[in-house]
């Protein structure tokens, strides 16, 4: 990894073994972009890569009098301004006292820093040793408004990513109002890409969508106050021919949990601009003399080994250099969460009963979900009152957690700190602590309102209440929930001219509180949740190494959700549970084996009363847990390969696999949604193995006892079983293991011999 500088021409080449990123100060002093992609040879100068003609470009302003083709609307730039001839989306808009929004930031100086600096008060990827990365900081100034803009670029030694962020400081006496301050803007010379994005809804999170690029703009954004299930802050630009395992693709992911925007814009000259950062909608930030503003980080990655190569880049980085703390490198406990088992209808006895059975079957952590505090017997009351409901739990959380620990199983607890029900002590005492606009009705969602986390007194209250419980009880795990999008985003502690700061101040407040709690309780495993996956983003993963992926626990739906989530986020970060059937979200009945075979690809657990399943199912659960424990290092920390997409093949099949770092072990999962009569024999091409290793194959469903890696990659695993329409012909041992029937699945373990 290196950053080489041509001092004379002011060109900067950041590269590691696989990728190059090249930028240059252009003739008018603005920062131009020359290249991002596969590593290219270093040259003294890349001047010839600058794109402009000497001829006039019709009806297009030229930024230099003597160079008529030097048009900002064509040039590839790093952080475009508004107002001087670039009509594409700017990265920055600054309102000045004279009413102007025109800016022109030009090169001032640069600095190279060994390693990577942490962003102040924001989550970010990091290094453990300064030799893991190098950072280029370019200082630009707009002398007229007296502001310095710093663009930081980090190249990692071991990960094919470039991280970027922007920082601005007002050094003038004038008041500047930031109206837009994106994290990054990246221009491509040509537009031949498709946009891959993760869109969805509650219960249908992060479905893979592919959109075409036409002239004008494609926008993904959130204005909900969360990163949201509707539009995850991740996009990839792939070539049309790029597949899962071949071809070029670029990824962009914002390390932020609030409102965000990703725009892909093709202009009249076939230039493509990607813009990513905090959503400028309802945003402004006042900078007085000396004030600074820091953008969130964006993680950009490049792969020429297809979508899966891109995902592996993100997975490795996020597992190793985004997640933090003692749980970062540890396999996660098998948990049982009582939410779908009881909802609000429980008492201490019932909880102990569920925990006891869970322990018997091998579960390691019991999680008490919503309903243990205040007057929380339904979702209309109690939120905010973080003390035990002694009618339901006479021993309180303190006593109950000890009882559960005495059974030989850890105890975890649910909180939803950011919210309040109007019917609560907290609201009665502090009705002004919620986000609400003067003289307007507040819009409820799930009967709850959002606390103003930008307020110090609110954060102090939450810290005091939560830390007290964590200190006094035996708590090994916290589920941090957040169950509504924001409305009436207005804060009484913020000046009327600065209400555009409220969204971001909320997120900064949330991050501050999380930093404080996770630092004080380093041994506690935190799992983030927002009605399932409304905040499945790298910002939250920095504080909490796993996220409840979706409230939808139906195995069939989960295949799609987990598949989509895996485009950017690692398996170990996805909370995944086996729940009861008929499923509570879809009413679908799937075999417990398949529910397990899907959920083990995650931070695995159960969400049902194990006392209520048949003895045969209990045996299966026991075996599932044993199997998971034997294989969890491989599953949670191996490399993940998507083999068959549930979004293709008429939505009927899916398959994926994990491979250990040394490639000596792998686990393949194949899912069949609906039974297809007389479908013939199937084979499945695998990936990620060592082509020279001979692998033994442990599975009733697969033909042969061993395969070489190259056979598995190029010829594939052959499944024994034809899909008979006449079950009378079924010759396979053990019907439960058969792939015949609806919602069937199997796991195939490979070991090098
Ligand atoms: C939403 C979460 O996603 C569920 O898992 C559960 O914790 C409920 N909230 C509890 O209210």
XYZ file of C-alpha atoms and ligand atoms in Angstrom:
764
model
C 0.000 0.000 0.000
C 1.365 3.387 -0.913
C 0.484 6.977 -1.648
C 2.782 8.449 -4.283
C 2.768 12.143 -5.044
C 3.925 14.029 -8.100
C 4.771 17.292 -6.355
C 5.091 19.300 -9.530
C 1.838 18.310 -11.182
C 0.092 17.718 -7.869
C -1.030 14.203 -8.653
C -1.736 11.596 -6.009
C -1.768 7.843 -6.567
C -3.129 5.689 -3.751
C -2.742 1.987 -4.318
C -2.458 -1.403 -2.715
C -1.969 -4.798 -4.339
C -5.302 -4.713 -6.121
C -6.704 -1.207 -6.423
C -5.604 2.248 -7.539
C -7.169 5.638 -6.877
C -5.715 8.658 -8.668
C -6.528 12.317 -8.211
C -5.010 15.527 -9.405
C -5.196 19.238 -8.891
C -6.633 20.646 -12.120
C -5.519 23.791 -13.919
C -8.048 25.964 -12.147
C -6.978 24.643 -8.734
C -10.001 22.398 -8.141
C -9.450 18.763 -7.262
C -9.975 16.450 -10.211
C -10.581 12.737 -10.256
C -8.611 10.609 -12.693
C -9.152 6.973 -11.863
C -10.539 4.420 -9.416
C -10.430 0.683 -10.061
C -8.100 -2.223 -10.673
C -4.513 -1.379 -9.773
C -2.662 0.246 -12.653
C 1.055 0.859 -13.090
C 2.448 3.867 -11.388
C 3.641 6.602 -13.734
C 5.321 9.891 -13.015
C 2.367 11.702 -14.394
C -1.206 10.927 -15.318
C -1.791 14.311 -16.928
C -2.955 12.515 -20.088
C -5.917 11.071 -18.192
C -7.459 14.494 -17.628
C -10.500 14.785 -19.823
C -11.003 18.035 -21.643
C -10.795 19.287 -25.179
C -9.273 22.490 -26.440
C -12.358 23.160 -28.522
C -15.344 25.002 -27.151
C -18.111 22.784 -25.825
C -21.440 24.225 -26.967
C -23.576 25.909 -24.352
C -21.302 24.744 -21.580
C -19.490 27.299 -19.435
C -15.709 27.033 -19.414
C -13.874 27.651 -16.172
C -10.638 28.961 -17.722
C -10.587 31.843 -20.192
C -7.730 30.425 -22.203
C -8.991 26.835 -22.263
C -12.390 26.838 -23.830
C -12.959 23.128 -23.352
C -12.139 23.253 -19.653
C -15.715 22.759 -18.547
C -16.698 21.806 -15.050
C -19.711 20.000 -16.498
C -17.398 17.483 -18.148
C -14.390 17.272 -15.879
C -14.194 14.455 -13.385
C -14.055 15.996 -9.954
C -13.564 14.936 -6.369
C -15.814 17.277 -4.449
C -17.810 19.503 -6.804
C -19.078 22.919 -5.813
C -22.182 24.721 -6.976
C -22.317 27.848 -9.072
C -19.559 27.782 -11.660
C -20.644 25.615 -14.508
C -21.100 22.115 -13.151
C -24.813 21.393 -13.371
C -24.567 17.956 -11.814
C -25.187 17.415 -8.116
C -22.726 19.366 -5.964
C -21.158 17.784 -2.905
C -21.352 21.000 -0.924
C -23.726 23.948 -0.679
C -22.900 26.823 1.662
C -25.282 29.701 2.243
C -23.357 32.895 2.904
C -24.441 36.085 4.606
C -24.868 37.858 1.264
C -27.315 35.184 0.146
C -24.911 33.515 -2.278
C -24.579 29.749 -2.456
C -21.648 29.811 -4.853
C -18.420 28.237 -3.681
C -15.091 27.477 -5.284
C -12.687 25.377 -3.271
C -9.183 25.225 -4.677
C -6.085 23.334 -3.669
C -4.061 24.628 -0.759
C -1.826 21.815 0.523
C -1.701 18.157 1.379
C -0.500 15.853 4.119
C 0.064 12.112 4.308
C -0.659 10.435 7.608
C 0.491 6.924 8.517
C -2.532 4.823 9.460
C -5.970 6.327 9.803
C -7.386 8.954 12.125
C -10.660 8.368 13.946
C -13.490 10.741 13.154
C -14.608 12.884 16.045
C -17.894 11.616 17.510
C -18.727 9.467 14.494
C -18.338 5.764 13.792
C -15.621 4.733 11.358
C -13.402 1.929 10.177
C -10.078 1.927 11.955
C -6.597 0.438 12.025
C -4.876 -1.275 14.918
C -1.386 -0.456 13.655
C -0.373 2.563 11.667
C 1.240 0.315 9.041
C -2.179 -1.053 8.052
C -3.163 2.047 6.084
C -2.115 5.450 4.815
C -4.245 8.540 4.685
C -4.034 11.408 2.240
C -5.480 14.671 3.464
C -6.023 17.364 0.892
C -6.707 20.866 2.100
C -8.779 23.100 -0.143
C -9.783 26.657 0.504
C -12.436 29.032 -0.681
C -10.637 32.277 0.147
C -13.704 34.366 -0.491
C -15.782 32.733 2.214
C -12.802 31.920 4.416
C -13.404 28.204 4.775
C -11.025 25.252 4.649
C -12.282 21.972 3.295
C -10.315 18.842 4.118
C -10.861 15.711 2.062
C -9.404 12.557 3.589
C -8.713 9.365 1.677
C -7.506 6.190 3.351
C -6.065 3.255 1.476
C -5.816 0.014 3.455
C -3.045 -2.513 3.020
C -5.231 -5.589 3.459
C -8.642 -4.522 2.214
C -9.611 -3.360 -1.240
C -11.355 -0.252 -0.042
C -10.820 3.472 0.003
C -12.560 5.344 2.779
C -13.376 8.988 2.382
C -14.742 11.796 4.500
C -14.968 15.563 4.340
C -14.405 18.163 7.012
C -14.967 21.911 6.897
C -13.849 24.748 9.123
C -15.083 28.300 9.029
C -12.123 30.616 9.486
C -13.898 33.857 8.661
C -15.972 36.262 10.715
C -18.902 35.571 8.465
C -21.658 33.133 9.401
C -21.757 30.201 6.998
C -24.681 27.822 6.788
C -23.968 24.389 5.403
C -26.983 23.254 3.447
C -25.359 20.195 1.970
C -22.203 18.453 3.008
C -21.810 15.053 1.417
C -19.162 12.529 2.339
C -18.009 11.824 -1.184
C -18.630 12.400 -4.828
C -17.079 10.206 -7.474
C -17.133 10.739 -11.223
C -16.775 8.015 -13.820
C -15.699 8.686 -17.407
C -18.447 6.528 -18.811
C -21.826 5.342 -17.599
C -21.978 1.657 -18.524
C -23.158 0.348 -15.199
C -26.238 -0.950 -13.472
C -27.124 0.101 -9.945
C -27.545 -2.652 -7.382
C -29.352 -1.502 -4.268
C -31.047 -2.956 -1.211
C -34.594 -1.749 -0.963
C -37.622 -3.059 0.858
C -40.075 -2.591 3.668
C -40.649 -3.859 7.162
C -40.569 -7.668 6.952
C -39.149 -7.505 3.412
C -35.832 -5.898 4.203
C -32.893 -5.485 1.850
C -34.242 -7.178 -1.235
C -31.803 -6.999 -4.103
C -32.901 -4.592 -6.827
C -31.095 -3.757 -10.029
C -31.825 -0.467 -11.782
C -30.662 0.792 -15.141
C -28.946 4.120 -15.580
C -30.487 6.661 -17.921
C -29.736 10.322 -18.434
C -30.657 12.239 -15.291
C -30.746 10.849 -11.802
C -31.456 7.796 -9.726
C -31.846 8.577 -6.025
C -31.947 6.404 -2.940
C -32.530 8.171 0.320
C -33.999 8.181 3.768
C -35.774 11.068 5.462
C -37.046 8.892 8.311
C -34.320 9.648 10.841
C -33.027 6.079 10.470
C -30.969 4.584 7.673
C -34.178 2.605 7.053
C -35.338 -0.669 5.546
C -36.678 1.204 2.559
C -33.280 2.240 1.276
C -30.140 0.858 2.820
C -27.182 3.269 2.528
C -25.428 0.854 0.183
C -25.208 0.911 -3.575
C -23.068 -0.937 -6.045
C -22.340 -0.011 -9.625
C -21.793 -3.113 -11.677
C -21.001 -3.659 -15.304
C -23.865 -5.238 -17.218
C -21.886 -8.428 -17.711
C -20.742 -8.651 -14.095
C -21.947 -11.774 -12.329
C -21.647 -13.039 -8.802
C -18.092 -14.244 -9.451
C -16.720 -12.261 -12.367
C -16.573 -8.739 -13.613
C -16.186 -5.264 -12.232
C -18.221 -3.692 -9.507
C -17.866 -0.655 -7.242
C -19.504 -0.399 -3.833
C -20.427 2.631 -1.734
C -21.607 2.367 1.834
C -22.205 5.217 4.259
C -21.151 4.714 7.862
C -24.149 6.542 9.263
C -27.473 5.603 10.854
C -29.660 8.584 10.018
C -30.950 10.357 6.913
C -28.782 9.632 3.928
C -28.708 10.015 0.173
C -27.086 8.112 -2.681
C -27.456 9.613 -6.128
C -26.294 8.241 -9.451
C -26.462 10.813 -12.200
C -25.668 10.520 -15.881
C -25.340 13.845 -17.640
C -25.553 14.936 -21.259
C -21.897 14.053 -21.818
C -22.276 10.499 -20.535
C -20.355 11.258 -17.384
C -21.554 9.401 -14.347
C -21.513 10.921 -10.896
C -22.102 9.056 -7.653
C -22.863 11.269 -4.668
C -23.232 9.891 -1.170
C -23.638 11.355 2.279
C -26.048 12.800 4.802
C -29.338 13.762 3.225
C -29.442 17.515 2.548
C -33.217 17.419 2.966
C -34.180 19.350 6.118
C -30.509 19.806 6.923
C -28.556 22.925 7.668
C -25.681 23.531 10.004
C -24.495 26.921 11.155
C -20.773 27.524 11.280
C -19.582 30.601 13.111
C -15.946 31.604 13.197
C -13.823 28.623 14.216
C -16.673 26.095 13.957
C -16.080 22.795 12.212
C -18.268 20.135 10.691
C -17.328 16.530 10.055
C -19.095 14.356 7.482
C -19.653 10.646 8.091
C -17.295 8.212 6.409
C -18.037 6.440 3.171
C -16.489 3.075 2.405
C -15.841 2.599 -1.309
C -14.746 -0.733 -2.611
C -13.788 -2.162 -5.972
C -13.825 -5.770 -7.106
C -13.157 -7.422 -10.423
C -14.300 -10.761 -9.098
C -17.980 -9.936 -9.240
C -20.543 -9.072 -6.615
C -19.281 -11.769 -4.294
C -15.766 -10.340 -4.403
C -17.191 -6.965 -3.436
C -19.157 -8.501 -0.569
C -16.073 -10.288 0.736
C -14.228 -6.953 0.810
C -16.966 -5.425 2.963
C -17.425 -8.506 5.147
C -13.747 -8.763 6.042
C -13.356 -5.055 6.707
C -16.494 -4.801 8.800
C -15.748 -7.923 10.816
C -12.162 -6.923 11.487
C -11.934 -3.134 11.359
C -15.414 -1.733 11.934
C -16.848 -3.897 14.690
C -15.037 -3.378 17.967
C -14.698 -4.748 21.445
C -14.352 -8.147 23.022
C -17.109 -9.630 20.875
C -15.547 -8.635 17.579
C -13.605 -11.853 17.134
C -15.707 -14.137 19.302
C -18.297 -16.618 18.128
C -21.719 -15.538 19.328
C -23.825 -17.439 21.882
C -26.888 -19.397 20.807
C -29.731 -17.381 22.259
C -33.406 -17.780 22.919
C -35.523 -14.634 22.803
C -39.007 -14.750 24.315
C -40.666 -12.160 22.029
C -42.494 -14.449 19.612
C -42.888 -17.015 22.403
C -44.893 -14.774 24.718
C -45.127 -11.219 23.380
C -46.258 -9.170 26.411
C -48.003 -12.099 28.043
C -45.502 -13.503 30.527
C -44.614 -13.715 34.173
C -41.508 -14.805 36.016
C -42.562 -18.432 36.186
C -43.231 -18.654 32.463
C -39.897 -17.028 31.673
C -37.997 -19.420 33.918
C -39.804 -22.323 32.304
C -38.808 -21.205 28.828
C -35.234 -20.529 29.908
C -34.983 -23.955 31.574
C -36.047 -25.843 28.476
C -33.751 -23.676 26.356
C -30.828 -24.535 28.592
C -31.668 -28.252 28.402
C -31.527 -28.152 24.637
C -28.193 -26.341 24.509
C -29.099 -22.626 24.347
C -26.448 -20.410 25.980
C -28.201 -17.075 26.448
C -31.774 -16.235 27.368
C -33.048 -12.838 26.228
C -35.985 -11.153 27.911
C -37.617 -8.937 25.306
C -40.174 -6.138 25.546
C -42.597 -5.977 28.487
C -40.490 -6.372 31.654
C -40.591 -2.748 32.827
C -42.958 -0.002 33.998
C -46.589 -0.580 33.049
C -45.618 -2.226 29.799
C -48.326 -4.881 29.362
C -49.036 -3.790 25.811
C -47.507 -1.310 23.424
C -49.607 1.588 24.678
C -47.810 2.207 27.958
C -44.603 2.127 29.886
C -41.904 2.940 27.334
C -39.355 5.139 29.030
C -39.917 3.717 32.528
C -36.790 1.607 32.806
C -37.431 -0.193 36.068
C -38.747 -3.729 36.660
C -42.457 -4.451 36.646
C -42.606 -6.346 39.924
C -46.120 -7.610 39.292
C -44.830 -9.590 36.353
C -41.380 -10.298 37.683
C -41.463 -10.340 41.499
C -37.682 -10.830 41.707
C -37.116 -7.924 39.383
C -34.592 -8.095 36.576
C -31.888 -8.308 39.216
C -33.325 -11.457 40.790
C -34.501 -13.007 37.540
C -31.140 -12.555 35.841
C -29.449 -14.286 38.774
C -31.922 -17.171 38.657
C -31.325 -17.621 34.962
C -27.560 -17.496 35.421
C -27.850 -20.112 38.165
C -29.378 -22.429 35.582
C -26.080 -22.191 33.731
C -27.275 -19.892 30.973
C -26.534 -16.183 30.426
C -29.178 -13.473 30.620
C -29.891 -10.669 28.165
C -32.336 -7.769 28.238
C -34.315 -5.669 25.754
C -34.426 -1.875 25.860
C -35.950 0.693 23.578
C -34.201 3.732 25.009
C -34.967 6.267 22.302
C -38.754 6.117 22.722
C -41.538 6.977 25.112
C -45.237 6.172 25.424
C -47.409 9.090 26.423
C -48.792 6.786 29.085
C -45.579 6.611 31.103
C -43.982 8.234 34.117
C -41.269 9.598 31.879
C -43.686 11.418 29.597
C -45.805 12.684 32.484
C -42.676 14.163 34.056
C -41.040 15.401 30.859
C -43.574 15.943 28.069
C -41.127 18.344 26.452
C -38.430 15.690 25.965
C -39.927 14.394 22.737
C -39.395 15.642 19.215
C -42.451 17.785 18.559
C -43.263 20.953 16.660
C -44.883 23.971 18.320
C -48.692 23.977 18.108
C -48.808 20.847 15.981
C -50.307 17.492 16.772
C -47.631 14.861 17.252
C -47.946 11.862 14.969
C -47.735 8.609 16.931
C -46.345 5.385 15.564
C -46.912 2.184 17.526
C -48.314 4.532 20.213
C -44.893 5.951 20.839
C -42.944 9.144 20.383
C -39.280 9.854 19.817
C -37.166 11.287 22.582
C -34.926 14.148 21.564
C -31.555 12.447 21.831
C -29.857 15.673 20.854
C -30.636 16.830 24.425
C -28.081 16.194 27.100
C -30.689 15.782 29.852
C -32.421 13.048 27.851
C -29.163 11.195 27.294
C -28.250 11.601 30.949
C -31.587 10.065 32.005
C -31.138 7.117 29.673
C -27.543 6.537 30.669
C -28.412 6.603 34.332
C -31.362 4.204 34.003
C -29.680 1.711 31.673
C -26.310 1.663 33.397
C -27.991 1.127 36.778
C -29.701 -2.008 35.518
C -26.550 -3.260 33.803
C -24.564 -2.677 36.974
C -27.042 -4.265 39.370
C -28.147 -7.264 37.351
C -26.345 -10.106 35.649
C -26.675 -8.900 32.108
C -24.526 -10.342 29.343
C -26.435 -9.054 26.337
C -28.510 -6.011 25.436
C -30.969 -5.740 22.564
C -31.231 -2.039 21.686
C -34.496 -1.547 19.834
C -35.973 1.502 18.063
C -39.446 1.102 16.669
C -40.606 4.097 14.727
C -39.578 6.517 12.015
C -39.372 10.136 13.147
C -41.991 12.810 12.630
C -42.338 16.421 13.806
C -38.576 16.670 13.893
C -38.194 19.893 15.835
C -36.376 20.497 19.071
C -37.144 23.033 21.741
C -33.491 23.291 22.729
C -32.405 24.374 19.267
C -32.719 27.892 17.921
C -35.421 28.364 15.258
C -32.831 29.086 12.560
C -31.008 25.851 13.305
C -33.817 23.308 13.198
C -32.078 21.674 10.240
C -29.528 20.402 12.746
C -31.989 18.327 14.751
C -31.800 15.093 12.741
C -28.021 14.996 12.868
C -27.813 16.102 16.493
C -30.107 13.171 17.303
C -27.711 10.709 15.647
C -24.685 12.317 17.308
C -26.502 12.024 20.640
C -27.292 8.377 19.985
C -23.676 7.641 19.093
C -22.449 9.447 22.198
C -24.738 7.414 24.435
C -23.752 4.157 22.755
C -20.064 4.991 23.078
C -20.488 5.664 26.777
C -22.441 2.488 27.516
C -20.389 0.138 25.365
C -17.185 1.512 26.906
C -18.479 1.107 30.426
C -19.813 -2.404 29.788
C -17.280 -3.915 27.387
C -18.229 -7.521 28.167
C -21.882 -7.023 27.251
C -22.844 -8.192 23.762
C -24.993 -5.450 22.214
C -27.402 -6.222 19.376
C -29.002 -3.352 17.556
C -32.563 -3.508 16.297
C -35.035 -1.083 14.766
C -38.305 -2.939 14.131
C -35.908 -5.528 12.823
C -33.573 -4.058 10.251
C -34.454 -0.365 10.064
C -30.928 0.552 11.079
C -28.863 -2.225 9.554
C -25.934 0.011 8.751
C -22.206 0.227 9.453
C -22.767 3.100 11.883
C -24.647 0.828 14.263
C -22.248 -2.073 13.663
C -19.408 0.078 14.985
C -21.095 0.173 18.391
C -22.963 -3.130 18.335
C -21.443 -6.022 16.391
C -24.761 -7.593 15.440
C -28.168 -6.388 14.279
C -31.582 -8.052 14.371
C -31.920 -8.553 10.640
C -35.692 -8.537 10.333
C -38.836 -9.093 12.363
C -39.738 -11.569 9.687
C -38.641 -14.973 10.957
C -40.254 -17.003 8.182
C -37.517 -19.218 6.746
C -38.504 -18.599 3.128
C -38.592 -14.818 3.508
C -35.401 -14.911 5.537
C -33.519 -16.549 2.652
C -34.147 -13.424 0.600
C -33.508 -11.031 3.471
C -30.246 -12.647 4.544
C -29.106 -13.057 0.944
C -29.697 -9.350 0.238
C -28.133 -8.245 3.516
C -25.028 -10.285 2.692
C -24.289 -8.041 -0.274
C -22.646 -5.680 2.169
C -22.854 -7.020 5.725
C -21.160 -10.111 7.192
C -22.974 -13.239 8.354
C -21.874 -12.754 11.967
C -23.636 -9.387 12.069
C -27.076 -10.803 11.148
C -29.320 -11.843 14.049
C -31.302 -14.881 12.840
C -33.779 -16.986 14.816
C -35.852 -20.129 14.433
C -39.459 -19.339 15.334
C -42.730 -21.255 15.641
C -45.046 -22.298 12.831
C -47.414 -21.234 11.409
C -45.054 -18.314 11.083
C -46.296 -15.123 12.728
C -45.500 -12.905 9.769
C -46.511 -15.082 6.826
C -48.637 -17.866 8.331
C -46.409 -20.290 6.452
C -45.515 -23.697 7.799
C -41.932 -24.711 7.130
C -40.017 -27.678 8.557
C -37.971 -26.931 11.653
C -34.920 -28.260 9.816
C -35.225 -25.596 7.159
C -35.859 -22.893 9.742
C -32.604 -23.975 11.397
C -30.718 -24.307 8.131
C -31.493 -20.674 7.332
C -30.999 -19.201 10.809
C -27.624 -20.802 11.487
C -26.157 -18.461 8.871
C -26.129 -15.617 11.315
C -25.964 -14.761 14.996
C -28.113 -17.803 15.631
C -30.946 -18.278 18.079
C -34.531 -19.327 18.754
C -37.629 -17.265 19.280
C -40.302 -19.672 20.462
C -41.283 -21.629 23.550
C -39.315 -24.845 23.244
C -41.703 -26.469 25.734
C -44.368 -26.264 23.064
C -42.728 -28.237 20.278
C -42.951 -32.019 19.786
C -40.337 -34.370 21.221
C -39.140 -35.127 17.720
C -38.647 -31.395 17.104
C -36.824 -31.026 20.423
C -34.354 -33.660 19.250
C -33.875 -31.750 16.023
C -33.313 -28.502 17.942
C -30.729 -30.208 20.137
C -28.905 -31.486 17.073
C -29.146 -28.105 15.341
C -27.540 -26.417 18.310
C -24.799 -29.051 18.536
C -24.149 -28.722 14.833
C -24.076 -24.942 15.052
C -21.656 -24.967 17.967
C -19.306 -27.305 16.091
C -19.420 -25.111 13.007
C -19.979 -21.571 14.233
C -16.392 -20.421 13.854
C -16.608 -21.484 10.206
C -20.067 -19.971 9.689
C -19.545 -16.683 11.486
C -15.955 -15.990 10.468
C -15.555 -17.901 7.207
C -15.867 -16.405 3.735
C -19.431 -16.308 2.464
C -20.289 -17.189 -1.130
C -23.721 -16.722 -2.654
C -24.348 -19.559 -5.099
C -27.970 -19.343 -6.241
C -30.017 -16.193 -5.847
C -33.540 -16.432 -4.411
C -34.319 -13.365 -6.508
C -33.685 -15.275 -9.703
C -34.618 -18.782 -10.890
C -38.328 -18.056 -10.520
C -37.816 -17.418 -6.797
C -37.698 -21.135 -6.128
C -34.114 -21.964 -5.241
C -31.307 -20.541 -3.264
C -27.908 -21.723 -2.160
C -24.904 -20.279 -0.397
C -21.817 -21.538 1.369
C -19.093 -20.553 3.794
C -15.444 -21.530 3.488
C -12.895 -21.460 6.299
C -9.881 -19.159 5.982
C -7.545 -22.108 5.350
C -10.093 -23.539 2.877
C -10.010 -26.887 4.635
C -13.651 -26.802 5.603
C -16.814 -25.539 4.025
C -20.523 -25.702 4.634
C -22.976 -25.532 1.755
C -26.678 -24.800 2.168
C -29.227 -25.538 -0.495
C -32.815 -24.371 -0.195
C -35.758 -25.467 -2.269
C -38.840 -23.355 -1.899
C -41.587 -25.202 -3.755
C -41.422 -28.784 -4.854
C -41.162 -29.206 -8.605
C -42.350 -32.552 -9.947
C -40.142 -34.453 -12.332
C -37.439 -31.804 -12.323
C -34.563 -34.180 -13.042
C -31.225 -34.276 -11.250
C -29.489 -31.145 -10.093
C -25.941 -30.022 -9.635
C -24.570 -27.035 -7.815
C -21.378 -25.153 -8.696
C -19.428 -24.183 -5.595
C -16.956 -21.399 -5.014
C -14.070 -20.282 -2.822
C -12.453 -23.710 -2.318
C -8.872 -24.755 -2.895
C -8.970 -26.371 -6.325
C -6.248 -28.856 -5.393
C -7.810 -30.094 -2.184
C -9.809 -33.283 -2.107
C -12.926 -32.739 -0.029
C -14.975 -35.403 1.690
C -18.672 -34.778 1.354
C -20.938 -35.435 4.301
C -24.495 -35.508 3.093
C -27.204 -37.986 2.327
C -28.366 -35.886 -0.593
C -25.173 -35.758 -2.565
C -23.670 -38.275 -4.916
C -20.113 -39.511 -4.305
C -17.959 -39.424 -1.207
C -15.311 -36.965 -2.253
C -14.671 -34.256 -4.824
C -11.661 -32.135 -5.729
C -12.048 -28.391 -5.333
C -11.707 -27.868 -9.071
C -14.478 -30.411 -9.739
C -16.736 -28.594 -7.303
C -15.995 -25.253 -8.935
C -16.307 -26.380 -12.521
C -18.482 -29.486 -12.583
C -20.395 -29.090 -9.348
C -21.865 -31.183 -6.571
C -24.286 -33.720 -7.960
C -27.468 -34.263 -6.001
C -28.621 -37.870 -5.719
C -32.262 -37.302 -5.654
C -34.438 -36.805 -8.697
C -37.593 -34.832 -7.873
C -40.183 -37.578 -8.184
C -43.767 -36.608 -8.446
C -44.680 -40.010 -7.032
C -43.484 -40.206 -3.442
C -44.006 -43.966 -3.583
C -40.793 -44.084 -5.556
C -38.820 -42.336 -2.840
C -35.697 -44.389 -2.206
C -33.802 -41.925 -0.067
C -32.931 -42.806 3.500
C -34.712 -40.675 6.074
C -37.581 -38.713 4.602
C -36.790 -35.717 6.789
C -33.506 -35.277 4.978
C -35.047 -35.426 1.558
C -35.226 -32.365 -0.640
C -38.579 -33.490 -1.982
C -41.458 -31.367 -0.784
C -42.035 -27.687 -0.180
C -39.608 -25.554 1.849
C -36.925 -28.197 2.006
C -33.240 -27.612 2.492
C -30.041 -29.411 3.218
C -26.586 -28.686 4.532
C -23.496 -30.272 3.058
C -20.284 -30.285 5.016
C -17.010 -30.448 3.090
C -13.687 -31.326 4.705
C -10.350 -31.543 2.994
C -8.829 -35.028 3.351
C -39.425 -4.914 17.443
C -38.328 -5.915 17.399
O -37.823 -6.022 16.120
C -38.860 -7.243 17.933
O -37.876 -8.225 17.819
C -39.289 -7.052 19.337
O -38.194 -6.758 20.140
C -40.336 -5.955 19.422
N -39.875 -4.751 18.798
C -40.695 -5.674 20.847
O -41.520 -4.608 20.958
